[in-house]
Coordinates of C-alpha atoms and ligand atoms in Angstrom, one line a residue:
M1 CA -1.8 6.0 -17.8
L2 CA -5.5 4.7 -18.5
K3 CA -7.3 4.2 -15.5
T4 CA -9.2 0.9 -14.7
E5 CA -13.2 0.9 -13.5
V6 CA -13.1 0.8 -9.9
K7 CA -14.2 -1.7 -8.1
T8 CA -16.8 -2.0 -5.2
F9 CA -16.3 -3.9 -2.7
S10 CA -18.9 -5.1 0.6
M11 CA -19.3 -5.3 4.1
L12 CA -19.2 -8.8 5.6
I13 CA -22.4 -9.1 8.2
D14 CA -23.7 -12.7 9.6
G15 CA -21.5 -14.2 6.4
Q16 CA -23.2 -12.1 4.0
W17 CA -21.2 -9.5 1.8
T18 CA -23.3 -6.3 1.7
E19 CA -23.4 -3.0 0.9
S20 CA -24.7 0.0 3.1
S21 CA -28.0 0.4 4.3
N22 CA -28.2 3.5 2.6
G23 CA -27.0 2.2 -0.3
K24 CA -23.9 4.9 -0.2
T25 CA -19.8 5.0 -1.0
F26 CA -17.0 6.2 -0.3
D27 CA -13.2 5.9 -1.9
S28 CA -9.9 4.7 -1.2
V29 CA -7.6 6.9 -2.7
N30 CA -3.7 6.3 -3.5
P31 CA -1.9 9.4 -1.3
A32 CA 0.8 9.0 -4.0
D33 CA -1.3 9.7 -6.7
I34 CA -4.8 11.1 -6.0
T35 CA -6.0 10.4 -9.4
D36 CA -5.8 6.3 -8.5
V37 CA -8.9 4.9 -6.6
V38 CA -8.2 1.9 -4.9
G39 CA -11.5 0.7 -4.3
R40 CA -15.1 1.9 -3.4
F41 CA -16.4 0.9 0.2
P42 CA -20.0 0.9 1.2
A43 CA -20.3 4.1 3.7
G44 CA -21.7 2.2 6.7
T45 CA -24.2 3.4 9.0
T46 CA -25.3 2.8 13.0
E47 CA -28.0 0.4 11.5
D48 CA -25.3 -1.7 9.9
A49 CA -22.9 -1.7 12.9
I50 CA -26.2 -2.8 15.0
R51 CA -26.4 -5.6 12.9
A52 CA -22.8 -6.5 12.4
I53 CA -23.4 -6.4 16.6
R54 CA -25.9 -8.6 16.3
A55 CA -24.8 -11.4 13.9
A56 CA -21.4 -11.3 16.2
E57 CA -23.7 -11.8 19.6
A58 CA -25.5 -14.8 17.8
A59 CA -22.2 -16.4 16.7
F60 CA -21.0 -16.2 20.1
E61 CA -22.2 -19.4 21.8
S62 CA -21.1 -21.8 19.2
W63 CA -17.7 -20.1 18.4
S64 CA -17.0 -20.1 22.2
N65 CA -17.5 -23.6 22.4
T66 CA -15.4 -24.5 19.3
A67 CA -12.6 -26.6 19.8
P68 CA -9.5 -24.4 20.7
S69 CA -7.2 -26.7 18.2
K70 CA -10.3 -26.4 15.1
R71 CA -9.9 -22.4 15.8
A72 CA -6.2 -22.6 15.9
E73 CA -6.0 -24.5 12.4
I74 CA -8.4 -21.4 11.0
L75 CA -6.3 -19.2 12.2
K76 CA -3.2 -20.9 10.7
K77 CA -4.6 -21.1 7.5
A78 CA -5.4 -17.4 7.3
A79 CA -1.8 -16.8 8.0
S80 CA -1.5 -18.8 5.0
L81 CA -3.4 -17.5 2.5
L82 CA -1.8 -13.7 3.8
E83 CA 1.9 -15.2 3.0
N84 CA 0.9 -17.0 -0.5
R85 CA -0.3 -13.4 -1.6
V86 CA 2.1 -10.7 -0.2
E87 CA 2.9 -9.3 -3.1
Q88 CA -0.3 -8.9 -4.0
Y89 CA -1.4 -7.6 -0.7
A90 CA 1.7 -5.4 -0.4
E91 CA 1.1 -3.7 -3.4
E92 CA -2.5 -2.9 -2.7
L93 CA -1.0 -1.6 0.8
T94 CA 1.5 0.4 -0.7
R95 CA -1.4 2.4 -3.0
E96 CA -3.7 2.5 -0.5
E97 CA -1.5 3.8 2.6
G98 CA 1.2 5.2 0.9
K99 CA 4.1 3.0 2.7
I100 CA 7.1 2.0 1.0
I101 CA 6.6 -1.5 -0.7
F102 CA 9.6 -2.8 1.3
L103 CA 7.3 -2.1 4.8
A104 CA 4.3 -3.3 2.9
R105 CA 5.6 -6.8 2.2
A106 CA 7.2 -6.7 6.2
E107 CA 4.1 -5.6 7.3
I108 CA 1.6 -8.3 5.5
K109 CA 4.4 -11.2 6.5
R110 CA 4.3 -9.7 10.1
S111 CA 0.1 -9.8 10.4
A112 CA 0.7 -13.7 9.2
A113 CA 3.1 -14.2 11.6
T114 CA 0.9 -12.6 14.2
F115 CA -1.8 -14.9 13.2
R116 CA 0.4 -17.9 13.9
F117 CA 1.4 -16.6 17.1
Y118 CA -1.5 -16.5 18.6
A119 CA -3.1 -20.0 17.2
E120 CA 0.1 -21.7 19.2
E121 CA 0.0 -19.6 22.1
G122 CA -3.7 -19.3 22.5
L123 CA -3.6 -23.3 23.1
S124 CA -1.7 -23.2 26.2
F125 CA -3.4 -19.9 27.6
G126 CA -5.0 -20.8 30.6
G127 CA -6.3 -20.8 34.4
E128 CA -4.2 -22.0 37.5
T129 CA -4.9 -24.0 40.6
Y130 CA -4.5 -22.4 44.1
P131 CA -2.9 -24.2 47.1
V132 CA -6.3 -24.6 49.5
D133 CA -5.8 -26.3 53.2
D134 CA -9.0 -28.3 52.2
A135 CA -7.4 -31.2 51.2
N136 CA -10.6 -32.3 49.6
S137 CA -10.8 -29.8 47.5
V138 CA -9.2 -28.3 44.5
V139 CA -9.4 -25.0 43.6
Y140 CA -8.5 -23.0 40.1
S141 CA -9.7 -20.6 37.6
I142 CA -11.0 -20.5 34.1
R143 CA -10.5 -18.4 31.5
E144 CA -13.3 -17.5 29.4
P145 CA -13.9 -15.1 26.2
L146 CA -15.7 -11.9 26.8
G147 CA -18.3 -12.1 24.1
V148 CA -18.4 -9.3 21.3
V149 CA -15.6 -7.3 20.8
S150 CA -15.1 -4.1 18.9
V151 CA -12.0 -3.4 17.0
I152 CA -11.1 0.0 15.7
T153 CA -8.1 0.8 13.8
P154 CA -5.7 3.4 12.4
W155 CA -4.5 3.4 8.9
N156 CA -0.7 3.6 9.7
F157 CA -0.6 -0.1 9.8
P158 CA -3.6 -1.2 8.5
I159 CA -3.1 -5.2 8.4
S160 CA -0.6 -5.4 11.0
I161 CA -2.6 -3.7 14.0
P162 CA -6.0 -5.1 13.0
S163 CA -4.3 -8.7 13.4
R164 CA -2.5 -8.2 16.7
K165 CA -6.1 -7.4 18.3
I166 CA -8.2 -10.1 16.1
A167 CA -5.7 -12.5 16.6
P168 CA -6.3 -12.7 20.4
A169 CA -9.9 -12.2 20.3
L170 CA -10.8 -15.1 18.2
I171 CA -8.3 -17.7 19.4
T172 CA -9.8 -17.1 22.9
G173 CA -13.5 -17.8 21.6
N174 CA -14.5 -14.4 21.4
T175 CA -16.5 -12.9 18.5
V176 CA -15.7 -9.5 16.6
V177 CA -17.1 -6.2 14.7
F178 CA -14.3 -4.9 13.1
K179 CA -14.1 -1.3 12.0
P180 CA -10.7 0.0 9.9
A181 CA -10.0 3.0 9.2
S182 CA -11.6 4.7 6.4
E183 CA -8.1 5.5 4.8
T184 CA -7.7 1.9 4.6
P185 CA -10.4 -0.5 3.9
L186 CA -8.8 -2.6 1.3
I187 CA -5.9 -4.3 3.0
A188 CA -8.1 -4.7 5.7
L189 CA -10.9 -6.5 3.5
R190 CA -8.2 -8.9 2.5
L191 CA -7.5 -9.7 6.1
V192 CA -11.4 -10.7 6.5
E193 CA -11.2 -12.4 3.0
A194 CA -8.4 -14.2 4.1
L195 CA -9.9 -15.5 7.5
V196 CA -13.2 -16.1 5.7
E197 CA -11.2 -18.5 2.9
A198 CA -9.9 -20.2 6.0
G199 CA -13.3 -21.5 6.9
L200 CA -14.1 -19.0 9.8
P201 CA -18.1 -19.6 10.0
A202 CA -20.5 -16.6 9.4
G203 CA -21.1 -14.2 12.1
V204 CA -17.8 -14.6 13.7
L205 CA -15.8 -11.4 12.3
N206 CA -17.9 -8.8 11.1
F207 CA -16.4 -6.3 8.6
V208 CA -18.5 -2.7 8.8
T209 CA -16.6 0.4 6.8
G210 CA -17.3 3.9 6.7
S211 CA -16.9 7.3 9.1
G212 CA -16.3 6.3 12.5
S213 CA -18.0 9.4 13.8
Q214 CA -21.3 8.5 11.8
L215 CA -21.3 4.6 12.5
G216 CA -18.9 4.4 15.4
D217 CA -21.5 4.8 18.8
P218 CA -22.8 1.6 18.6
L219 CA -19.3 0.0 18.9
A220 CA -18.7 1.3 22.1
T221 CA -22.1 1.9 23.5
D222 CA -24.5 -1.4 22.6
P223 CA -24.6 -3.3 25.6
A224 CA -23.7 -6.5 23.8
I225 CA -19.8 -5.0 23.4
K226 CA -18.0 -6.5 26.1
A227 CA -14.7 -5.1 24.8
I228 CA -13.1 -2.4 22.7
T229 CA -9.7 -2.6 21.4
F230 CA -8.9 0.7 19.6
T231 CA -5.7 2.2 18.1
G232 CA -6.0 5.7 17.1
S233 CA -5.7 9.2 18.0
T234 CA -5.6 10.1 21.8
E235 CA -8.4 12.6 21.1
T236 CA -11.1 9.8 19.8
G237 CA -9.8 7.4 22.2
R238 CA -10.9 9.6 25.3
A239 CA -14.1 10.3 23.1
I240 CA -14.9 6.4 22.9
Q241 CA -13.7 6.0 26.5
N242 CA -16.2 8.8 27.7
K243 CA -19.0 6.6 25.9
V244 CA -18.6 3.5 27.4
S245 CA -20.6 1.6 30.6
L246 CA -19.0 0.6 33.7
T247 CA -18.7 -2.6 32.9
T248 CA -16.9 -2.0 28.9
R249 CA -13.4 -3.1 29.1
T250 CA -11.5 -0.7 26.9
Q251 CA -7.4 -1.0 25.8
M252 CA -6.5 2.1 23.9
E253 CA -3.2 2.3 22.3
L254 CA -3.0 5.8 21.2
G255 CA -0.4 8.7 20.9
G256 CA 3.7 9.3 21.2
K257 CA 5.9 12.0 21.2
N258 CA 9.1 9.8 21.4
P259 CA 12.3 11.1 22.0
I260 CA 16.1 9.9 21.2
I261 CA 18.7 11.1 23.6
V262 CA 21.9 11.1 22.2
M263 CA 24.8 11.1 24.8
E264 CA 28.3 12.9 24.0
D265 CA 29.6 9.0 24.0
G266 CA 27.1 7.8 21.9
D267 CA 28.2 6.6 18.4
I268 CA 27.0 9.9 16.1
D269 CA 26.8 7.9 12.9
L270 CA 24.6 5.6 14.7
A271 CA 22.6 8.4 16.2
V272 CA 21.8 10.0 12.8
N273 CA 20.5 6.7 11.3
L274 CA 18.2 5.4 14.2
T275 CA 16.9 9.1 13.9
I276 CA 16.4 8.8 9.8
K277 CA 15.0 5.2 10.5
G278 CA 12.9 6.2 13.5
G279 CA 11.5 9.8 12.5
F280 CA 11.1 9.4 8.6
D281 CA 10.6 5.5 7.6
L282 CA 6.4 5.6 7.1
S283 CA 7.1 9.1 6.8
G284 CA 7.0 9.6 10.4
Q285 CA 3.3 8.2 11.0
A286 CA 4.4 5.8 13.1
C287 CA 3.2 5.9 16.7
T288 CA 6.5 5.2 17.9
G289 CA 8.1 7.4 15.5
T290 CA 11.2 9.8 16.7
S291 CA 10.0 13.1 16.9
R292 CA 12.4 14.3 19.6
V293 CA 16.4 14.0 19.4
I294 CA 18.0 15.2 22.6
V295 CA 21.5 15.5 21.9
M296 CA 24.4 17.1 24.1
R297 CA 25.8 20.2 23.3
A298 CA 29.2 19.3 22.5
K299 CA 27.6 16.7 19.8
A300 CA 24.9 19.0 18.5
D301 CA 26.4 20.3 15.5
E302 CA 28.1 17.0 14.3
F303 CA 25.0 15.7 14.6
V304 CA 22.9 18.4 13.1
S305 CA 25.1 18.6 10.0
K306 CA 25.2 15.0 9.5
L307 CA 21.2 14.5 9.9
V308 CA 20.5 17.2 7.2
E309 CA 23.2 15.6 5.1
K310 CA 21.4 12.1 5.2
T311 CA 18.0 13.9 4.9
K312 CA 19.0 15.9 1.7
Q313 CA 19.9 12.5 0.0
L314 CA 16.5 10.4 1.0
K315 CA 14.8 9.6 -1.9
I316 CA 11.3 10.7 -2.1
G317 CA 8.9 9.0 -4.3
N318 CA 5.9 6.6 -5.1
G319 CA 6.2 3.5 -2.6
L320 CA 5.7 1.1 -5.3
D321 CA 9.2 2.6 -6.4
E322 CA 11.9 -0.2 -5.2
S323 CA 14.6 2.5 -4.8
V324 CA 12.5 5.2 -3.1
E325 CA 12.6 5.5 0.6
V326 CA 10.0 8.0 1.7
G327 CA 6.4 7.3 0.5
P328 CA 3.9 10.2 0.8
L329 CA 1.7 11.2 3.7
A330 CA -1.6 9.2 3.8
N331 CA -3.9 11.6 3.2
E332 CA -5.0 15.1 2.6
R333 CA -5.7 16.1 6.2
Q334 CA -2.0 14.6 6.9
F335 CA -0.6 16.8 4.6
K336 CA -2.2 19.7 5.8
T337 CA -1.5 19.0 9.3
V338 CA 2.0 18.4 9.1
S339 CA 2.3 21.7 6.7
E340 CA 0.7 23.6 9.4
Y341 CA 3.3 22.2 12.2
V342 CA 5.8 23.4 10.0
R343 CA 4.6 26.5 9.9
I344 CA 4.0 26.9 13.3
G345 CA 7.8 25.8 14.3
Q346 CA 9.1 28.5 12.2
E347 CA 6.5 30.9 13.9
E348 CA 7.4 29.8 17.4
G349 CA 10.9 30.7 16.5
A350 CA 12.9 27.4 15.6
K351 CA 15.1 27.2 13.2
L352 CA 13.7 24.8 9.7
Q353 CA 17.1 23.6 8.6
I354 CA 15.6 21.3 5.7
G355 CA 12.8 20.4 4.2
G356 CA 8.8 20.7 5.1
M357 CA 7.7 21.5 1.8
R358 CA 6.2 19.8 -1.5
P359 CA 9.2 18.7 -3.6
E360 CA 9.4 20.4 -7.0
G361 CA 8.7 18.3 -9.7
E362 CA 5.9 16.8 -11.8
L363 CA 5.4 13.6 -9.9
Y364 CA 5.2 15.3 -6.7
E365 CA 2.2 17.3 -7.7
K366 CA 0.1 14.3 -7.8
G367 CA 0.4 13.2 -4.3
Y368 CA 0.6 14.3 -0.4
Y369 CA 4.7 13.9 -0.8
L370 CA 6.4 16.3 2.0
Q371 CA 10.4 16.4 2.1
P372 CA 10.9 15.1 5.5
A373 CA 11.8 18.5 8.0
V374 CA 14.7 18.8 10.5
F375 CA 14.1 22.0 13.0
T376 CA 16.9 23.0 15.7
D377 CA 17.2 25.6 18.0
V378 CA 13.6 24.1 19.6
A379 CA 12.7 25.0 23.3
P380 CA 10.8 22.2 25.3
N381 CA 8.0 24.0 25.8
M382 CA 7.2 24.8 22.1
R383 CA 4.4 23.4 20.3
I384 CA 6.5 21.1 17.7
A385 CA 8.2 19.8 20.8
Q386 CA 5.2 18.9 22.9
E387 CA 2.2 17.9 20.0
E388 CA 2.1 14.7 18.1
I389 CA 3.0 15.6 14.5
F390 CA 2.7 11.8 13.3
G391 CA 4.9 13.1 9.9
P392 CA 8.2 13.5 9.4
V393 CA 9.5 16.0 11.3
I394 CA 12.4 16.0 14.0
S395 CA 12.8 18.5 16.7
V396 CA 16.5 18.8 17.8
L397 CA 16.5 19.9 21.2
T398 CA 20.0 20.8 22.7
V399 CA 21.0 20.1 26.4
D400 CA 23.8 20.1 28.7
S401 CA 23.2 17.2 31.3
F402 CA 22.1 13.7 31.4
E403 CA 19.5 15.1 34.0
E404 CA 18.3 18.0 31.8
A405 CA 18.0 15.3 29.1
I406 CA 15.6 13.1 31.2
R407 CA 13.7 16.1 32.4
V408 CA 13.2 17.3 28.7
A409 CA 12.5 13.8 27.6
N410 CA 9.8 13.1 30.2
D411 CA 8.2 16.6 30.1
V412 CA 5.1 15.4 27.5
E413 CA 1.8 14.2 28.1
Y414 CA 3.0 11.0 26.3
G415 CA 4.9 8.2 27.1
L416 CA 5.1 5.6 24.2
S417 CA 8.8 4.6 23.1
A418 CA 12.1 6.4 24.0
S419 CA 15.5 5.6 22.9
I420 CA 19.4 6.7 23.4
V421 CA 22.1 6.3 22.4
T422 CA 25.3 5.3 24.3
K423 CA 27.9 3.3 25.2
D424 CA 28.0 3.2 29.1
I425 CA 25.8 0.6 30.5
A426 CA 25.3 2.6 33.1
T427 CA 23.8 5.6 31.5
A428 CA 21.5 3.4 29.9
S429 CA 20.5 1.5 33.0
R430 CA 19.8 4.7 34.8
F431 CA 17.9 5.8 31.4
A432 CA 15.6 2.8 31.2
K433 CA 14.7 3.6 34.9
R434 CA 13.8 6.9 34.6
I435 CA 12.4 7.4 31.3
Q436 CA 8.5 7.2 31.3
S437 CA 8.1 5.4 28.7
G438 CA 6.1 2.0 27.9
T439 CA 8.8 0.6 25.1
V440 CA 12.6 1.8 26.0
K441 CA 15.3 1.1 23.8
V442 CA 19.1 1.3 23.6
N443 CA 21.0 2.0 20.8
R444 CA 18.0 1.0 18.3
T445 CA 15.4 2.9 16.8
T446 CA 12.2 4.2 18.7
T447 CA 10.0 2.4 16.1
G448 CA 9.6 -1.3 16.4
N449 CA 8.5 -3.7 18.6
L450 CA 8.4 -7.5 18.7
I451 CA 5.1 -9.9 18.1
N452 CA 5.9 -12.0 21.0
A453 CA 6.8 -9.0 23.3
P454 CA 4.3 -6.7 25.3
F455 CA 3.2 -3.8 23.8
G456 CA 1.9 -0.1 25.3
G457 CA 2.6 3.5 26.4
L458 CA 2.6 5.1 29.8
K459 CA 0.7 8.2 30.2
N460 CA -1.5 9.7 27.4
S461 CA -0.1 6.9 25.1
S462 CA -2.3 4.0 26.3
T463 CA -4.9 2.9 28.6
S464 CA -3.2 1.6 31.8
T465 CA -4.8 -1.6 31.7
F466 CA -3.9 -4.4 29.6
R467 CA -1.0 -4.7 27.0
E468 CA -1.6 -5.6 23.6
S469 CA 0.7 -8.2 21.7
G470 CA 2.6 -11.0 23.3
R471 CA 1.5 -13.6 25.4
V472 CA -0.2 -11.0 27.5
G473 CA -2.1 -9.8 24.5
L474 CA -4.5 -12.7 25.4
E475 CA -5.3 -11.6 28.9
F476 CA -7.5 -8.8 27.8
F477 CA -10.3 -10.9 25.8
T478 CA -10.8 -13.0 28.4
Q479 CA -12.0 -12.9 31.9
I480 CA -11.7 -15.1 34.9
K481 CA -14.1 -17.1 36.8
M482 CA -12.8 -19.1 40.1
V483 CA -14.1 -22.3 40.9
Y484 CA -13.9 -23.9 44.2
L485 CA -14.7 -28.0 43.6
G486 CA -15.0 -29.7 46.9
Y487 CA -15.1 -34.1 46.9
Ligands
LIG1 P1 -7.8 8.3 14.7 O1 -8.5 9.3 13.7 O2 -8.6 8.5 16.1 O3 -8.7 7.1 13.9 C1 -8.9 5.7 14.4 C2 -9.8 5.0 14.4 O4 -11.2 5.5 14.9 C3 -10.3 4.8 12.8 O5 -11.2 3.9 12.1 C4 -11.4 5.8 12.9 O6 -12.2 5.9 11.6 C5 -12.1 5.4 14.4 N1 -13.1 6.8 14.8 C6 -13.0 8.0 14.5 N2 -13.9 8.2 15.2 C7 -14.7 7.6 15.9 C8 -15.4 7.6 17.0 N3 -16.0 8.3 17.0 N4 -16.0 6.3 17.3 C9 -15.4 5.1 16.8 N5 -14.5 5.2 16.1 C10 -14.0 6.0 15.5 O7 -6.6 8.1 13.9 P2 -6.0 7.8 12.9 O8 -5.6 9.4 12.3 O9 -6.4 6.8 11.8 O10 -4.6 7.3 13.3 C11 -3.2 8.0 14.0 C12 -3.0 8.1 15.5 O11 -3.0 6.8 15.7 C13 -2.2 8.6 15.9 O12 -2.4 9.3 16.9 C14 -1.4 7.8 16.3 O13 0.0 8.0 17.3 C15 -2.1 6.4 17.0 N6 -1.5 5.0 16.7 C16 -1.1 4.6 18.4 C17 -0.8 3.4 17.9 C18 -0.2 3.0 19.4 O14 0.2 1.4 19.3 N7 0.0 3.4 20.5 C19 -0.2 2.7 16.7 C20 -0.8 3.4 15.5 C21 -1.3 4.7 15.8 P3 -12.2 6.8 10.4 O15 -10.9 6.2 9.5 O16 -13.4 6.4 9.7 O17 -12.6 8.2 10.9
LIG2 MG1 -5.9 6.3 1.1

């Protein structure tokens, strides 16, 4: 195929499209075909990050005093622009990140819906009045924006995660410096472009691209940064958390090791389907992806043989092909890490039933393709049962009772999402009560959450401060001022 010339894109600082202060760039590459360069982006520096912060700081006064209805109008217009371009943006998302086109379309639509949701919800989000003995007074709270907010996001949901952070930040009157993952700057840029085209004033949203370890420091430590909303690995989240000042608010959405428990009374075919979907959609690269199956011994053989059979049938390939079910991993680092876990699992004595290798064929040599893997004979203390793999690798653990299942499920450092397959309402209710997880599912995939409901994890999956998403997602971006008014 003849490759067209690679297009060079810009950062956005104070309303100006700009290159890096040192003139350097980096490439965003298609993981399905690494000869396809999706775009060239500025390798931003700390100097650029500081300029972006100053611009956001200068824009705050005016934006925070802009009529809420005007802010809402801009968010809704941006939503429409995204919706109008679903096909183009979905294709770009798939080329840049690898997920199948069906899921890419859903992600663009979800991002637009998120902007609409916050445009509405933000308009009825305010303070409260409080009962007071003094009859000649009124006591009430005001919710005020914080100031400049850093938005730092991962590549796996490269537009929907930024949307669920940027929309509530903007509607409540904050200004933003947004740094997307270096794997997926193009789709992040599309979001920024939509907001600019919708009429967002200069400086309200600034966009810096480049390596987080190179330019990330000011986004955490500059005194103007009042809050950081971050989604990514627990390791990076911890490093940022350790750097921030006493008064910088943080919201960290981190890793997971999400289990699905399969009870004896559960529908085994359903359990298999939920495992395939939760574990292998997005090639297992979802923070809420299913990573462990904890199955009752009596049903283990049936479950495993059906799971292996279905895994065998999955069509792996370039996500732009509508018939493909599993795309490539997002980048080389992902490919190496996941392959390494496949090796570790075997070394630890688990049994690899299927997958874990690059499929054979010319198509697969050009990208980071890996056949989804299923391990059995996994012990709870093995690394493949404890650590986040973030790839299409399922570990099956066999247990003898509900009590044991709960113990195994909870025996990890994470607590993001968990599911159970059962027909018994008492078992489901006990599970919901005892599982250490921010999201609990019954007869549903561990993946997926509503725009209008809170989202976040327990233990090392999230900072235990503010939930994202839903109406409560607005709380992080505002602070309360109390007014005692006597008359
Ligand atoms: P990552 O390596 O931690 O990167 C996340 C973001 O942080 C990227 O934009 C990255 O920039 C930036 N970054 C890296 N070092 C930084 C530093 N020193 N200062 C400031 N920013 C820095 O995570 P990832 O590999 O992109 O994403 C995968 C992880 O995200 C998994 O652990 C997954 O579980 C988690 N995740 C969690 C949720 C959730 O809601 N809980 C959702 C999705 C994903 P560069 O790209 O330039 O390095
Ligand atoms: Mg890429």
